[in-house]
XYZ file of C-alpha atoms in Angstrom:
598
model
C -0.026 0.076 0.043
C 1.002 3.648 -0.638
C 0.911 4.342 3.168
C 3.711 1.567 3.539
C 5.839 3.032 0.838
C 8.908 4.331 2.493
C 9.978 7.924 2.224
C 13.178 9.234 0.778
C 14.267 10.109 4.144
C 13.730 6.680 5.445
C 15.766 5.146 2.744
C 18.387 7.842 2.016
C 21.168 5.673 3.750
C 20.636 2.721 1.462
C 20.377 5.345 -1.656
C 23.622 6.754 -0.827
C 25.328 3.308 -0.194
C 24.117 2.265 -3.627
C 24.983 5.454 -5.536
C 28.406 5.193 -3.935
C 28.835 1.527 -4.926
C 29.178 0.077 -1.354
C 25.709 -1.703 -1.637
C 24.184 -3.203 -4.708
C 21.044 -1.947 -6.601
C 17.759 -3.835 -6.953
C 17.454 -2.772 -10.506
C 19.819 -1.219 -13.194
C 18.656 0.019 -16.546
C 21.434 0.533 -19.005
C 22.004 0.973 -22.870
C 18.843 3.307 -23.261
C 18.764 7.100 -23.765
C 17.455 8.996 -20.654
C 15.149 11.876 -21.092
C 16.016 14.590 -18.617
C 12.848 16.613 -18.114
C 14.919 18.895 -15.766
C 17.000 20.140 -18.405
C 15.123 18.968 -21.818
C 18.132 16.952 -22.496
C 18.564 13.366 -23.944
C 21.461 11.715 -22.347
C 23.083 8.248 -22.632
C 22.900 7.708 -18.943
C 22.048 4.701 -16.921
C 19.949 4.406 -13.685
C 20.171 2.290 -10.620
C 17.197 1.659 -8.360
C 16.812 0.783 -4.666
C 13.942 0.619 -2.332
C 11.591 1.666 -5.029
C 13.606 4.971 -5.756
C 16.132 6.271 -8.061
C 19.752 5.892 -6.359
C 22.051 6.568 -9.129
C 21.430 8.480 -12.385
C 24.425 8.992 -14.648
C 26.647 7.780 -17.252
C 27.616 4.203 -15.963
C 25.806 2.307 -13.230
C 28.333 -0.670 -13.387
C 29.392 0.054 -9.759
C 25.790 -0.531 -8.469
C 25.332 -3.946 -10.063
C 25.579 -7.226 -7.825
C 24.583 -10.760 -8.055
C 21.207 -10.020 -7.129
C 20.689 -6.997 -9.201
C 18.053 -7.070 -11.941
C 19.640 -5.532 -15.196
C 17.345 -4.222 -18.162
C 19.209 -3.845 -21.322
C 17.305 -0.756 -22.963
C 19.175 -0.659 -26.263
C 16.938 1.122 -28.785
C 14.786 2.437 -26.095
C 14.237 5.998 -24.554
C 13.828 6.339 -20.690
C 11.087 8.701 -19.792
C 9.334 9.613 -16.552
C 5.998 7.808 -15.695
C 3.349 9.981 -16.967
C 1.262 12.256 -14.761
C -2.529 13.388 -15.212
C -2.719 16.619 -13.256
C -6.630 16.675 -13.191
C -9.058 13.839 -13.790
C -12.277 12.176 -12.387
C -11.911 8.450 -11.896
C -15.640 7.981 -11.944
C -15.894 9.459 -15.360
C -14.147 6.125 -16.629
C -17.221 4.268 -15.141
C -14.593 2.315 -13.182
C -13.358 1.971 -9.496
C -10.027 3.209 -8.894
C -8.470 -0.254 -8.917
C -10.046 -1.122 -12.333
C -9.068 2.578 -13.669
C -5.427 1.993 -12.416
C -5.303 -1.468 -14.275
C -6.551 0.087 -17.553
C -4.183 3.055 -17.542
C -0.947 1.485 -16.308
C -0.212 -0.329 -19.329
C -0.315 3.250 -21.226
C 2.277 4.600 -19.070
C 0.361 6.790 -16.454
C 1.857 6.231 -13.144
C 0.598 9.297 -11.217
C -2.934 10.566 -11.099
C -4.522 13.549 -9.331
C -7.969 12.640 -8.975
C -11.105 14.660 -7.639
C -13.954 12.201 -6.637
C -16.470 14.871 -6.691
C -18.774 12.694 -8.370
C -19.197 10.171 -5.485
C -19.177 13.094 -3.073
C -22.390 14.160 -4.525
C -24.072 10.839 -3.914
C -22.351 9.616 -0.784
C -20.667 12.490 0.799
C -17.545 12.420 2.724
C -17.855 8.639 3.185
C -17.882 8.157 -0.392
C -14.779 10.302 -0.902
C -12.987 8.295 1.735
C -13.700 4.847 -0.040
C -12.345 6.129 -3.185
C -9.260 7.698 -1.229
C -8.927 4.208 0.505
C -8.858 2.144 -2.706
C -6.576 4.605 -4.428
C -3.921 4.133 -1.674
C -4.108 0.309 -2.440
C -2.712 0.570 -5.920
C 0.592 -0.050 -7.186
C 0.876 3.483 -8.628
C 0.391 6.882 -7.547
C -3.118 7.971 -6.885
C -3.339 11.231 -5.045
C -6.959 12.560 -4.192
C -8.265 16.043 -4.188
C -10.861 16.612 -1.467
C -13.993 17.599 -3.556
C -14.900 21.344 -2.879
C -18.335 21.722 -4.390
C -21.164 19.498 -3.467
C -23.555 21.059 -4.558
C -21.566 22.743 -7.121
C -23.901 25.507 -7.135
C -25.884 26.009 -3.927
C -29.450 27.094 -4.544
C -29.460 25.626 -8.094
C -29.434 22.137 -7.396
C -29.857 19.609 -4.553
C -27.259 16.606 -4.103
C -27.298 13.456 -2.093
C -24.950 14.724 0.398
C -23.243 18.427 0.981
C -19.546 18.994 1.524
C -18.823 21.300 4.308
C -15.857 23.388 5.249
C -15.362 21.200 8.275
C -15.334 18.024 5.991
C -12.621 19.638 4.048
C -10.711 20.493 7.077
C -10.974 16.783 8.249
C -9.850 15.541 4.954
C -6.744 17.567 4.716
C -5.193 15.154 7.321
C -5.890 11.971 5.284
C -2.670 10.326 4.074
C -3.429 10.584 0.419
C -5.234 13.976 0.227
C -3.014 16.232 -1.821
C -5.255 19.395 -1.994
C -8.816 20.718 -2.698
C -10.671 19.475 -5.898
C -11.696 22.039 -8.519
C -13.423 25.172 -7.088
C -16.526 25.190 -9.468
C -18.502 27.735 -7.399
C -16.613 30.682 -8.875
C -19.324 33.221 -8.383
C -19.193 32.246 -4.709
C -15.565 32.781 -4.599
C -15.872 36.179 -6.521
C -18.702 37.127 -4.035
C -16.761 36.378 -0.958
C -19.063 33.249 0.121
C -17.643 32.331 3.520
C -17.911 28.568 3.055
C -15.960 28.572 -0.303
C -13.246 30.810 1.201
C -13.181 28.666 4.444
C -12.404 25.381 2.351
C -9.596 27.191 0.285
C -8.264 28.480 3.584
C -8.402 25.090 5.124
C -6.456 23.579 2.279
C -3.812 26.605 2.024
C -3.336 26.297 5.874
C -2.670 22.366 5.348
C 0.156 23.595 2.767
C -1.789 21.927 -0.077
C -2.919 22.963 -3.480
C -6.395 24.664 -4.465
C -7.820 23.242 -7.620
C -9.577 25.672 -9.890
C -12.403 25.607 -12.356
C -13.273 29.067 -13.878
C -15.772 28.449 -16.607
C -16.793 32.138 -17.473
C -15.461 33.922 -20.743
C -14.977 37.039 -18.398
C -11.338 37.442 -17.985
C -11.496 40.932 -16.371
C -12.257 41.815 -12.678
C -14.228 38.869 -11.920
C -11.383 36.469 -13.121
C -8.802 38.700 -10.946
C -10.974 38.038 -7.930
C -11.243 34.483 -8.414
C -7.555 34.089 -8.654
C -7.099 36.142 -5.582
C -9.032 33.518 -3.746
C -6.288 31.031 -4.011
C -7.077 28.769 -6.946
C -3.690 27.636 -8.472
C -4.721 25.939 -11.840
C -7.520 25.821 -14.284
C -8.501 23.339 -16.735
C -11.614 25.084 -18.151
C -9.774 27.278 -21.010
C -10.828 26.582 -24.526
C -8.886 29.306 -26.333
C -5.239 30.544 -26.511
C -6.255 33.851 -24.610
C -7.637 31.632 -21.655
C -4.489 29.876 -21.190
C -2.302 33.014 -21.462
C -4.637 34.746 -18.785
C -4.103 31.845 -16.336
C -0.359 31.694 -16.548
C -0.045 35.708 -16.423
C -1.799 35.469 -13.215
C 0.370 32.882 -11.605
C -1.775 29.786 -12.234
C -0.836 26.774 -14.011
C -2.811 26.378 -17.354
C -4.238 22.765 -17.504
C -4.754 21.890 -21.100
C -7.037 18.818 -21.311
C -7.667 16.044 -23.885
C -10.589 13.945 -22.676
C -13.053 11.653 -24.380
C -14.969 14.685 -25.283
C -12.885 17.763 -24.553
C -10.377 18.617 -27.207
C -8.743 21.903 -25.621
C -5.140 21.220 -26.221
C -4.852 22.231 -29.772
C -6.539 25.645 -29.370
C -4.436 26.707 -26.232
C -0.926 25.025 -26.851
C -0.191 27.903 -29.397
C 0.417 30.092 -26.154
C 3.795 27.921 -26.297
C 4.450 26.831 -29.533
C 3.479 30.252 -31.382
C 3.495 32.820 -28.544
C 6.551 31.572 -27.131
C 5.360 31.348 -23.383
C 7.615 29.534 -20.911
C 6.152 26.125 -21.097
C 6.943 25.246 -17.450
C 3.618 26.769 -16.241
C 1.330 24.570 -18.525
C 0.216 21.104 -17.617
C -1.477 18.351 -19.744
C -4.495 16.418 -18.162
C -7.609 14.472 -19.270
C -10.238 15.504 -16.855
C -12.748 12.913 -18.246
C -11.984 9.606 -19.873
C -14.423 7.090 -20.758
C -13.453 3.306 -20.414
C -13.533 2.852 -24.157
C -10.900 5.669 -24.560
C -8.633 4.110 -22.094
C -8.984 0.656 -23.760
C -8.880 1.827 -27.277
C -7.007 4.843 -27.604
C -4.858 5.287 -24.220
C -4.709 7.755 -21.541
C -1.843 10.391 -20.926
C 0.119 8.824 -23.491
C -2.687 9.683 -26.007
C -2.508 13.394 -24.707
C 1.332 13.843 -24.987
C 1.253 12.330 -28.524
C -1.825 14.803 -29.322
C 0.152 17.675 -27.895
C 3.257 16.684 -30.308
C 0.954 16.375 -33.324
C -0.273 19.974 -32.371
C 3.467 21.223 -33.040
C 4.626 20.977 -29.493
C 8.387 19.693 -28.862
C 8.326 16.209 -27.933
C 10.527 16.935 -24.646
C 8.243 20.019 -23.864
C 5.176 17.808 -24.032
C 6.730 15.308 -21.743
C 7.562 18.081 -19.272
C 3.903 19.070 -19.272
C 2.868 15.591 -18.452
C 5.633 14.824 -15.674
C 7.747 17.339 -13.968
C 5.229 20.461 -14.556
C 2.590 18.448 -12.780
C 4.935 17.271 -10.033
C 6.104 20.827 -9.142
C 2.488 22.222 -9.253
C 1.562 19.975 -6.501
C 4.617 20.324 -4.343
C 5.775 16.789 -5.248
C 8.904 17.772 -7.570
C 11.211 15.771 -5.151
C 8.957 12.922 -5.233
C 7.819 12.068 -8.721
C 7.819 13.416 -12.231
C 11.593 13.069 -13.133
C 14.289 10.326 -13.328
C 16.646 11.787 -10.680
C 18.016 10.609 -7.560
C 15.540 9.914 -4.526
C 12.529 10.193 -6.753
C 10.067 7.249 -7.050
C 11.367 4.864 -9.589
C 8.530 5.658 -12.190
C 9.905 5.173 -15.693
C 8.642 4.126 -19.191
C 10.688 2.378 -22.122
C 9.528 3.587 -25.409
C 11.192 3.387 -28.781
C 9.690 6.465 -29.963
C 9.327 9.790 -28.435
C 6.782 11.102 -31.179
C 4.484 8.083 -31.316
C 5.217 7.045 -27.882
C 4.637 3.447 -27.839
C 4.791 2.193 -24.136
C 6.664 -0.869 -24.168
C 7.522 -1.195 -20.443
C 6.224 0.422 -17.483
C 8.112 0.523 -14.046
C 6.377 1.961 -11.061
C 8.342 2.136 -7.596
C 11.002 0.001 -9.156
C 8.731 -2.900 -10.247
C 7.779 -3.719 -13.590
C 3.921 -3.145 -13.541
C 3.092 -3.607 -17.392
C 5.008 -4.999 -20.553
C 4.026 -4.590 -24.227
C 0.502 -3.148 -23.211
C -0.325 -5.762 -20.692
C -0.697 -5.304 -16.921
C 1.867 -7.373 -14.699
C 0.539 -6.688 -11.388
C -2.609 -6.828 -9.225
C -4.626 -3.777 -8.400
C -6.444 -4.742 -5.314
C -10.042 -3.858 -4.780
C -11.688 -2.288 -1.832
C -14.752 -3.940 -0.122
C -17.586 -1.586 -1.450
C -20.553 -2.018 1.265
C -24.107 -2.437 0.209
C -25.351 0.937 0.747
C -22.749 2.137 -1.859
C -24.282 -0.130 -4.203
C -27.857 0.722 -3.694
C -28.053 4.740 -4.411
C -31.099 4.985 -7.027
C -33.970 5.962 -4.806
C -36.898 7.137 -7.369
C -39.685 6.887 -4.945
C -42.203 5.584 -7.631
C -42.290 3.841 -11.025
C -42.521 6.443 -13.536
C -45.091 6.711 -15.955
C -45.618 8.547 -19.281
C -47.484 11.453 -17.414
C -44.538 12.271 -15.515
C -42.911 13.545 -18.721
C -45.431 15.866 -20.243
C -44.936 19.447 -20.485
C -48.210 21.634 -20.141
C -48.470 24.603 -22.436
C -49.660 27.932 -21.194
C -53.539 28.348 -21.087
C -54.751 28.899 -24.558
C -51.563 28.622 -26.531
C -51.271 26.462 -29.720
C -47.734 27.053 -30.034
C -44.997 28.196 -27.580
C -41.389 29.509 -27.793
C -39.436 27.577 -25.554
C -35.872 27.631 -24.196
C -33.831 24.925 -25.505
C -30.589 23.470 -24.297
C -28.142 23.314 -27.296
C -25.494 20.654 -27.098
C -21.983 21.911 -28.691
C -19.806 18.971 -30.082
C -16.521 18.341 -28.193
C -17.108 21.282 -25.750
C -18.500 21.349 -22.172
C -20.490 24.712 -22.504
C -23.975 24.354 -23.877
C -26.028 27.104 -25.974
C -29.115 29.055 -24.852
C -31.332 28.453 -27.843
C -35.087 29.002 -28.371
C -37.347 27.003 -30.709
C -41.075 27.541 -31.551
C -42.985 24.313 -30.840
C -46.390 22.948 -31.217
C -49.082 22.387 -28.811
C -51.099 19.319 -29.040
C -54.059 18.855 -26.692
C -52.591 21.341 -24.195
C -49.061 19.640 -24.220
C -46.052 21.108 -25.877
C -44.426 18.547 -28.301
C -40.778 18.403 -29.547
C -40.188 18.918 -33.191
C -37.353 18.251 -35.613
C -33.943 18.158 -33.774
C -35.515 19.288 -30.545
C -36.786 16.855 -28.209
C -37.362 16.485 -24.428
C -34.983 16.099 -21.592
C -35.900 15.242 -18.125
C -34.119 15.224 -14.751
C -35.334 12.582 -12.432
C -34.682 13.092 -8.554
C -32.876 9.712 -7.399
C -31.366 10.492 -3.875
C -34.199 11.119 -1.723
C -37.047 9.246 -3.461
C -38.969 12.470 -3.849
C -40.488 11.387 -7.105
C -39.692 14.581 -8.638
C -39.323 15.021 -12.398
C -38.393 18.422 -14.086
C -38.965 18.455 -17.881
C -37.240 20.695 -20.578
C -36.090 20.628 -24.193
C -32.672 19.873 -25.775
C -31.325 19.922 -29.203
C -28.155 18.794 -31.045
C -27.973 14.939 -30.632
C -29.897 14.122 -33.836
C -32.244 11.731 -32.514
C -35.158 10.458 -34.605
C -37.910 7.946 -34.305
C -39.183 6.707 -30.932
C -36.282 6.488 -28.605
C -35.109 7.464 -24.946
C -31.754 7.285 -23.206
C -31.490 7.486 -19.402
C -28.216 7.857 -17.097
C -27.608 8.045 -13.500
C -24.317 9.641 -14.528
C -25.427 13.274 -14.371
C -22.614 15.726 -13.513
C -22.422 17.048 -10.758
C -25.650 16.165 -8.630
C -25.936 12.838 -10.266
C -29.599 12.382 -10.279
C -30.854 10.935 -13.445
C -30.980 12.601 -16.932
C -33.413 11.171 -19.573
C -33.376 12.534 -23.110
C -36.035 11.056 -25.587
C -38.288 11.716 -28.284
C -41.078 9.434 -26.789
C -42.476 9.804 -23.384
C -43.217 5.999 -22.668
C -39.697 5.219 -23.790
C -38.459 7.789 -21.090
C -40.465 6.373 -18.400
C -39.207 2.858 -19.566
C -35.595 3.953 -19.660
C -35.813 5.792 -16.153
C -37.560 2.576 -14.625
C -34.858 0.321 -15.944
C -32.205 2.135 -14.174
C -34.035 2.215 -10.874
C -34.240 -1.794 -11.337
C -30.713 -2.210 -11.974
C -29.240 0.451 -9.441
C -27.978 2.870 -11.873
C -25.907 2.885 -15.108
C -26.993 3.930 -18.694
C -29.561 2.492 -20.799
C -30.763 3.221 -24.419
C -34.340 2.486 -25.695
C -35.801 2.415 -29.147
C -39.218 1.394 -30.377
C -40.117 -0.199 -26.975
C -37.131 -2.305 -26.577
C -33.676 -1.876 -24.796
C -30.946 -1.621 -27.112
C -27.984 -1.250 -24.480
C -27.321 -1.287 -20.851
C -24.396 -0.254 -18.815
C -24.659 -1.354 -15.389
C -22.884 1.071 -12.889
C -23.819 -0.427 -9.355
C -21.286 1.429 -7.191
C -23.104 4.782 -6.504
C -24.864 4.753 -9.817
C -21.581 5.927 -11.291
C -19.014 2.888 -11.528
C -18.504 -0.580 -12.238
C -16.195 -2.957 -10.393
C -15.636 -4.940 -13.452
C -12.654 -4.688 -15.611
C -12.336 -1.882 -18.227
C -12.415 -4.036 -21.024
C -16.055 -5.351 -20.128
C -17.140 -1.951 -19.276
C -15.853 -0.694 -22.664
C -17.531 -3.404 -24.580
C -21.024 -2.364 -23.121
C -20.287 1.349 -23.566
C -19.533 0.588 -27.195
C -22.895 -1.009 -27.224
C -24.336 2.103 -25.968
C -22.596 4.337 -28.539
C -23.851 2.212 -31.400
C -27.504 2.373 -29.935
C -27.059 6.185 -29.613
C -26.039 6.044 -33.351
C -28.841 3.487 -34.133
C -31.353 6.353 -32.784
C -29.706 8.891 -35.071
C -27.039 10.401 -33.191
C -23.837 11.264 -34.867
C -22.085 13.607 -32.265
C -18.629 12.491 -31.233
C -18.629 11.001 -27.743
C -22.276 12.080 -27.255
C -22.723 10.183 -24.056
C -20.376 12.693 -22.415
C -22.442 15.784 -23.513
C -25.662 13.807 -22.478
C -24.072 13.362 -18.981
C -23.184 16.932 -18.593
C -26.597 18.415 -19.253
C -27.156 18.858 -15.497
C -23.638 20.452 -14.995
C -25.123 23.873 -13.570
C -21.562 25.557 -13.290
C -20.842 25.567 -17.058
C -22.453 27.953 -19.226
C -25.047 28.487 -20.817
C -28.221 26.389 -20.060
C -28.682 23.591 -17.853
C -31.477 21.510 -16.194
C -31.303 20.578 -12.346
C -33.930 18.846 -9.791
C -35.191 22.625 -9.130
C -35.751 23.651 -12.764
C -34.111 25.026 -15.850
C -30.829 26.798 -15.022
C -29.492 29.889 -16.707
C -25.699 29.575 -15.861
C -24.910 32.900 -17.497
C -27.039 34.417 -14.826
C -26.767 31.808 -12.310
C -30.559 31.491 -11.686
C -33.451 29.277 -12.284
C -35.317 30.249 -15.308
C -38.792 29.606 -16.945
C -38.992 26.920 -19.656
C -41.036 29.478 -21.836
C -39.962 32.752 -23.133
C -41.790 35.721 -21.521
C -44.577 37.178 -23.777
C -43.985 34.456 -26.271
């Protein structure tokens, strides 16, 4: 376990003895080319490892080799530090920490900075602790950021549990907590909300890092006020100007490439064209689904993408190793191949394509040729963490009707507009017909509903959404509904919407797609309605069926499931839905579904 991994101070006598040649190393890697991310050099150096840490890093490690030393002959390979993901949510992969680790280790990820705010919304501080505890059981480094915002926007949504400033202060003493998760309530910070400032103060007083999330295009006084609160990084930028604003204000700009977020290409020009100092830029994924992990990769995918976007390979590697480590105060622990650091190293034959041929974590080979070679232990999740979908009743078609104002035969309705590959939505309007007093969707505008699933209130909030391309009689439901994680149902047919919602109540959470009265796909997510403890390949196969089913219903968007799951995210503009109603995020207020005087 992580908590039993010895510190540099504890093993320094052995490291000194090995580096001096008085004792022999556990492992020596020789014959390769070492990528030094401290200096952006490629050196024909060798490394010696003892106690899971680098002891000697230099031209010749022969003096460190003894009869029991394992020697890796690395001719034709580059040695690069294990890759670090600076901001991510394990739950987005629909996997537990153990299965997420098993999925990404073969891709060279040896360190993750995770914010489990998804489970915090469902199970509160206890859920965070369970994620934290399973994270510490893994053979790689999983640091946990204590979630800051549950609910993400008080007054605009209701969560299963709420996180308090006292919870944050308590968690700061846990062994695997590295800082505060993304501070999404940026209006609260800007307006001096006492709880938000208390959470940030508790983090800073503990000497830890405050994660940022500023999803407004306003880079004026409001942005300055937010940065003054203590947020140290931000991953919500989508344009070069966003990245520049962050780093000019002393923040780290985290540029993400997830399953649905493609924000590296538009921001990395701040380095590749504007020539800004790259040490303040970090690569991350934010949200990666199991299918992406199994088929495309993890941080290796992000680094390759950054290189494709014109970034120097060594600079891209810095953005996924030493820059991240430095940001979290771990530069002397991870992120580089240097004495005393954890012996996390990747062997690759190409710095541009980045094939991951062998992965070593804490001095042990954990993956080779794309296959994991170690166990990733599971936490024993209790029954109440597996039974979290409480709808209060069986839903019927009538729960999904939208009544028109008296005497209207058509209405002008506010519509959530999905934007492909981006987190923000558009606030659209559509003129919709009224049939027998009920408003009907038309064309590419259909219904969305949020079903309360934490307290069993039976509440269903209805609205309209467009952009998925759905046709025919269909519905899709998911208990993954960032960030409050109620249930989102989108459909063209009310009977299908009721059937899909009831199905998730029956199986305890997940994602289901229905068409013409039949279920086309089901991804069971029994833990908190968010995660499966099955292997990533199994979850990915079911997710692939889900994507195919969405396409069968007419959807053509890239990674539309991620867009679906974010439709209740009331901290990212412009229009969302919550258990309290339709939310105008630009104004941070509940709004009516119909345009006034229309």
